[in-house]
CSV table of C-alpha atoms in Angstrom, one decimal:
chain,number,residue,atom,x,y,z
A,1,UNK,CA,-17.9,2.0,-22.5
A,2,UNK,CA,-17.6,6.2,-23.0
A,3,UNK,CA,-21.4,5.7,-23.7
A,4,UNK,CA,-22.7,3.9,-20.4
A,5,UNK,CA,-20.5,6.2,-19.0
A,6,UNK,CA,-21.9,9.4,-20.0
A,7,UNK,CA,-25.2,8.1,-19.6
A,8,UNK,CA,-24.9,6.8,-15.7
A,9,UNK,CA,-22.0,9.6,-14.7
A,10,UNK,CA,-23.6,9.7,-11.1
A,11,UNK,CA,-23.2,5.9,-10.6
A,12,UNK,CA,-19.0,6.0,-12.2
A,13,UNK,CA,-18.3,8.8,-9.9
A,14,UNK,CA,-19.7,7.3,-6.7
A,15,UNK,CA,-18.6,4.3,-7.7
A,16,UNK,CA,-14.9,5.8,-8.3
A,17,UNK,CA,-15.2,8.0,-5.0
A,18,UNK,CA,-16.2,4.6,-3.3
A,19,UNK,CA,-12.7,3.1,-4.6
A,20,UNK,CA,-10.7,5.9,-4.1
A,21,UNK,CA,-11.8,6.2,-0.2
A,22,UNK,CA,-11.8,2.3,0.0
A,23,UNK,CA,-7.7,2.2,-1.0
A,24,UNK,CA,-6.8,6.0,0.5
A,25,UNK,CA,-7.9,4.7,3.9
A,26,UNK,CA,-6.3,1.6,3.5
A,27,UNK,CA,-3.1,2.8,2.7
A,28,UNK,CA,-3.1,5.4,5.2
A,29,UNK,CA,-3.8,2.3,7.8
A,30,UNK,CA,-1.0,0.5,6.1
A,31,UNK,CA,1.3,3.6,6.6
A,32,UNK,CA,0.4,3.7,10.2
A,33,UNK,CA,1.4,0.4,10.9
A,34,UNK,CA,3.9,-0.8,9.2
A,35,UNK,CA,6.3,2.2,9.2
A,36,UNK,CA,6.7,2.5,12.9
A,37,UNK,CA,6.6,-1.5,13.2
A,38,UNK,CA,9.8,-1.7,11.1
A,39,UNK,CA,11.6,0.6,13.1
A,40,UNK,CA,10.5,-1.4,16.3
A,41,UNK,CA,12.0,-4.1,14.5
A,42,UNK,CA,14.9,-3.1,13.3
A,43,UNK,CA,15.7,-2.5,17.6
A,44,UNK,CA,13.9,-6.0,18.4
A,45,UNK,CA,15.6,-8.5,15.9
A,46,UNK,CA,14.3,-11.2,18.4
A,47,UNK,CA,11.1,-10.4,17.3
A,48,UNK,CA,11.5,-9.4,13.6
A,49,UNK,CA,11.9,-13.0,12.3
A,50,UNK,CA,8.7,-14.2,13.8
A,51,UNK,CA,6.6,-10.8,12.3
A,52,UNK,CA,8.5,-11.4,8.8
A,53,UNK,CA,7.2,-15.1,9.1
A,54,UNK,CA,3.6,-13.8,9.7
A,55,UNK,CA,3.8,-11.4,7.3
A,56,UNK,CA,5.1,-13.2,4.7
A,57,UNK,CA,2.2,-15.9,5.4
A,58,UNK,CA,0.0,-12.8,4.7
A,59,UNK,CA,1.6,-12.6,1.2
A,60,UNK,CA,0.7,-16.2,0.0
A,61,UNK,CA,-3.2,-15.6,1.0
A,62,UNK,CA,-4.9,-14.3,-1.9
A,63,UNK,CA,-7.0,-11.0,-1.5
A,64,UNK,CA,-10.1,-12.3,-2.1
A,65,UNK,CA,-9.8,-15.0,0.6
A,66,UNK,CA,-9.1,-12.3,3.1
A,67,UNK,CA,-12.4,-10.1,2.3
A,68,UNK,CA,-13.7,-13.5,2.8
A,69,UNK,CA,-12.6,-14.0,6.2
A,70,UNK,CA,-13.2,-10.5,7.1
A,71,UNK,CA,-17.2,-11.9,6.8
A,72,UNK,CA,-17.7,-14.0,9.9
A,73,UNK,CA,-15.1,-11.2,11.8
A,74,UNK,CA,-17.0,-8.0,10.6
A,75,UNK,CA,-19.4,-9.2,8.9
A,76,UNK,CA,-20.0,-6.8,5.2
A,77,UNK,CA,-19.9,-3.4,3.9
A,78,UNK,CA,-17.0,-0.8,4.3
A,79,UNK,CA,-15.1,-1.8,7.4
A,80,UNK,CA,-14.3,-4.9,6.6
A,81,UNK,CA,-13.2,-4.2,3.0
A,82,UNK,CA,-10.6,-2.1,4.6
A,83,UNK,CA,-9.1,-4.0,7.1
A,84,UNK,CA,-8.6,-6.6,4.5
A,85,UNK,CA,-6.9,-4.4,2.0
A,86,UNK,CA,-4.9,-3.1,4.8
A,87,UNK,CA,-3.8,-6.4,5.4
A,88,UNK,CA,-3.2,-7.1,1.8
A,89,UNK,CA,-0.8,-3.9,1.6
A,90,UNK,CA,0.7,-4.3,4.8
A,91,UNK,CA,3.3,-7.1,3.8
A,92,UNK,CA,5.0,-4.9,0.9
A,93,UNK,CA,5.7,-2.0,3.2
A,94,UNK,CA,7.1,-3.7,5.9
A,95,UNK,CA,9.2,-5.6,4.4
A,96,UNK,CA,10.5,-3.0,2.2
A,97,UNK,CA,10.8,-0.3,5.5
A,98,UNK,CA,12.9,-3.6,7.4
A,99,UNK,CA,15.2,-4.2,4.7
A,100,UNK,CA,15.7,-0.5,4.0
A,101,UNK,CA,16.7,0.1,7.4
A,102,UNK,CA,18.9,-3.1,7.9
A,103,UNK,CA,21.2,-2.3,5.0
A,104,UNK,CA,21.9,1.1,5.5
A,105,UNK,CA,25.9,0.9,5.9
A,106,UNK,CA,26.6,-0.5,9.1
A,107,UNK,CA,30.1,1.9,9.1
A,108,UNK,CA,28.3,5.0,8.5
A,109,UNK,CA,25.9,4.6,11.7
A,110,UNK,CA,29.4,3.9,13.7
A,111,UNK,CA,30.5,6.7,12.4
A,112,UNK,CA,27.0,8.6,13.3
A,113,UNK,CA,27.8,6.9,16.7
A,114,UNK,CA,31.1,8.0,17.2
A,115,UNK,CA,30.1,11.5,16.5
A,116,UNK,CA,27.9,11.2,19.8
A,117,UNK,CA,24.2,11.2,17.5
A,118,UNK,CA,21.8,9.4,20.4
A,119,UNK,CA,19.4,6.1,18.8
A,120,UNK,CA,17.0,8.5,17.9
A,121,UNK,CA,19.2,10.9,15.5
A,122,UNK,CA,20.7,8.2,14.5
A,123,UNK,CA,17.6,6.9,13.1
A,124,UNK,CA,16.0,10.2,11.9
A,125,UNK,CA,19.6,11.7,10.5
A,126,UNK,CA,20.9,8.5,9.0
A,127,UNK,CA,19.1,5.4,9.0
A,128,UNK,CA,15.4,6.6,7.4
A,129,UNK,CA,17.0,9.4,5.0
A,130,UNK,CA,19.2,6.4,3.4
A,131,UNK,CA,16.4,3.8,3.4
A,132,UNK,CA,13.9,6.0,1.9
A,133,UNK,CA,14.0,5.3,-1.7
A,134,UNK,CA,13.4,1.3,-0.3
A,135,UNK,CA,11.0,2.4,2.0
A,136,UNK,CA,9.0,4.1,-1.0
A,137,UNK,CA,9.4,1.6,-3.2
A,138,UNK,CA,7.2,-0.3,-0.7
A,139,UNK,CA,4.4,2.5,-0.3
A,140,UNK,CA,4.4,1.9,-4.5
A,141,UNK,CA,3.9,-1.1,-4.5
A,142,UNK,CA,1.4,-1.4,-1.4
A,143,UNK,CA,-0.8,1.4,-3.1
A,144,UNK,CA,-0.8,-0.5,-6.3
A,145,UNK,CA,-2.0,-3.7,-4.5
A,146,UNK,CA,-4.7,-2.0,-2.6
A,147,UNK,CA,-6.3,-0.1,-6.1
A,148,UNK,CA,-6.1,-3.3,-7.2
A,149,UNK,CA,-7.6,-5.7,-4.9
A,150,UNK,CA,-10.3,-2.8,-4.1
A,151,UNK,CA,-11.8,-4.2,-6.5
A,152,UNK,CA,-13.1,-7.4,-4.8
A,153,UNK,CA,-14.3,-5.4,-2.0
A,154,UNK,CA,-17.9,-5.8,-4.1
A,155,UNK,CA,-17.8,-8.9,-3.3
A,156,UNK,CA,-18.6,-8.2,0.5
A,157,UNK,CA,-20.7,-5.1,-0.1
A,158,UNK,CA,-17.5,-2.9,0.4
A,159,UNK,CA,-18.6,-0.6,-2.7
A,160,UNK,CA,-16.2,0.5,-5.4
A,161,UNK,CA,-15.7,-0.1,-9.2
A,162,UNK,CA,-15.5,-3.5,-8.5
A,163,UNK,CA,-19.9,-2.8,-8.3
A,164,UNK,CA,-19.5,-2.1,-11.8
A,165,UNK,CA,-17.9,-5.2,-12.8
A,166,UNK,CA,-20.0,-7.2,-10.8
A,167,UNK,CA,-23.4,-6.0,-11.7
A,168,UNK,CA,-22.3,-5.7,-15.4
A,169,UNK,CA,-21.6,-9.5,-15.3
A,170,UNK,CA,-25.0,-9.9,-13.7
A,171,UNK,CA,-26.9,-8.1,-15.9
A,172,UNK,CA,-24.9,-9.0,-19.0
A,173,UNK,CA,-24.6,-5.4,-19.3
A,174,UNK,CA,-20.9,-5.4,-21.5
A,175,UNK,CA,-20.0,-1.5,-21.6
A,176,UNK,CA,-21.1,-1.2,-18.3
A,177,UNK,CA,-18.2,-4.1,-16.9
A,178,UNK,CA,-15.9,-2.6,-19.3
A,179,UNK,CA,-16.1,0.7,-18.1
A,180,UNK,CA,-15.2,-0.9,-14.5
A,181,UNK,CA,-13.0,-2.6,-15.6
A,182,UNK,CA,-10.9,0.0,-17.7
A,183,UNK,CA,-11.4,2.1,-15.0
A,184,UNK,CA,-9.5,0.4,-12.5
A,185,UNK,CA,-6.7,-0.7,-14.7
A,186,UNK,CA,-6.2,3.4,-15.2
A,187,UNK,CA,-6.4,4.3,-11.5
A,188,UNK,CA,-3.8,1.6,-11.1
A,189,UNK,CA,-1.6,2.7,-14.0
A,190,UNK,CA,-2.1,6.4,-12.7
A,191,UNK,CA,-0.6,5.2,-8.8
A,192,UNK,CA,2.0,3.3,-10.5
A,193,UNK,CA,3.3,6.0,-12.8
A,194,UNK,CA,2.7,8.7,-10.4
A,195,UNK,CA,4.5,6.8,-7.1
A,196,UNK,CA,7.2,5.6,-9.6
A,197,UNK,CA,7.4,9.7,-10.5
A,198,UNK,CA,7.8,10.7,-6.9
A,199,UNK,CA,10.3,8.0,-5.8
A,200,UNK,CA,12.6,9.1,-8.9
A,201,UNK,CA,12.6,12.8,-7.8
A,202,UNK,CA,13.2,11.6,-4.1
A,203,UNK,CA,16.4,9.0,-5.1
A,204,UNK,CA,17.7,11.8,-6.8
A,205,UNK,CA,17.4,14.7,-4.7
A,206,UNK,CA,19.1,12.5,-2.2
A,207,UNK,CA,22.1,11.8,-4.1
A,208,UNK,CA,21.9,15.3,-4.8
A,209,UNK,CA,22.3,16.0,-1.3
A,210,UNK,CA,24.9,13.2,-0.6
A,211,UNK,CA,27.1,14.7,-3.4
């Protein structure tokens, strides 16, 4: 693996700057959506069971079926491997900013209430500054998803390390599949530990600042 490596280093690193832009813009999409769509939500509970039912339909479809049907949409190549892994993070972060919000203690937004705080401070003051270890908890596990299902986005000529998997299977070319391979079980370890990091240092800084 180190070998093929160090004897193709232009094709890893485009490969791995393919991946990385494939899941950064993804999960930049994902953030742009779903953060302000669960506020909306938690203000329109009419709508928020019918969104949780579609999104949690978008949870059961496997990501490889949705690059596929990104095919006869957008046809292949870059776009439509990212509106698929967009869709395939979106579920964890909504849900996640929802339920944050939703549980925050019902009392302590009275009490916000009661202190004349308008919707907006309430939500910006109290409701996101509570839910925020939740609500990262979901950007986690959305980023993990997307590294991982970037992947696949060879499949539909999205680019990525998932090239190197593919055309090592092709060719029978071993070192150069387990280099892919290894390689996106690290990025996905390194978003995993790295989130994980930042959400501890956030749930403790803001107990911190409720003590």
């Amino acid at each position: 693996m180190a070998g093929w490596i160090a004897a193709n280093p232009q094709i890893f690193v485009v490969a791995l700057q393919n991946h990385l832009w494939l899941s950064g813009i993804a999960l930049v999409a994902v953030l742009l959506i779903a953060l302000p769509l669960g506020l909306v939500l938690t203000r329109q509970r009419g709508l928020a069971n019918a969104a949780i039912a579609i999104v949690n339909i978008l949870r059961t479809v496997p990501s490889l079926a949705l690059l596929v049907i990104m095919l006869p949409l957008l046809g292949t190549g870059f776009l439509p491997s990212v509106v698929a892994l967009t869709l395939y993070g979106l579920p964890a972060l909504l849900l996640n900013t929802y339920t944050g919000l939703t549980q925050v203690d019902a009392d302590i937004v009275e009490a916000a209430r009661g202190q004349g705080f308008s919707d907006r401070q309430v939500m910006m003051k109290i409701e996101i500054p509570l839910a925020l270890p939740v609500i990262f908890a979901g950007i986690r596990t959305a980023a993990v998803q997307i590294v991982s299902a970037a992947t696949l986005a060879a499949f539909i000529g999205g680019g990525g390390l998932g090239e190197l998997i593919t055309a090592g299977m092709a060719n029978f070319n071993f070192p150069q599949l387990v280099a892919g391979a290894v390689a996106v079980a690290a990025l996905a370890l390194v978003v995993e530990v790295g989130f994980a990091a930042v959400e501890r240092l956030l749930t403790r800084q803001l107990r911190m600042g409720a003590a």
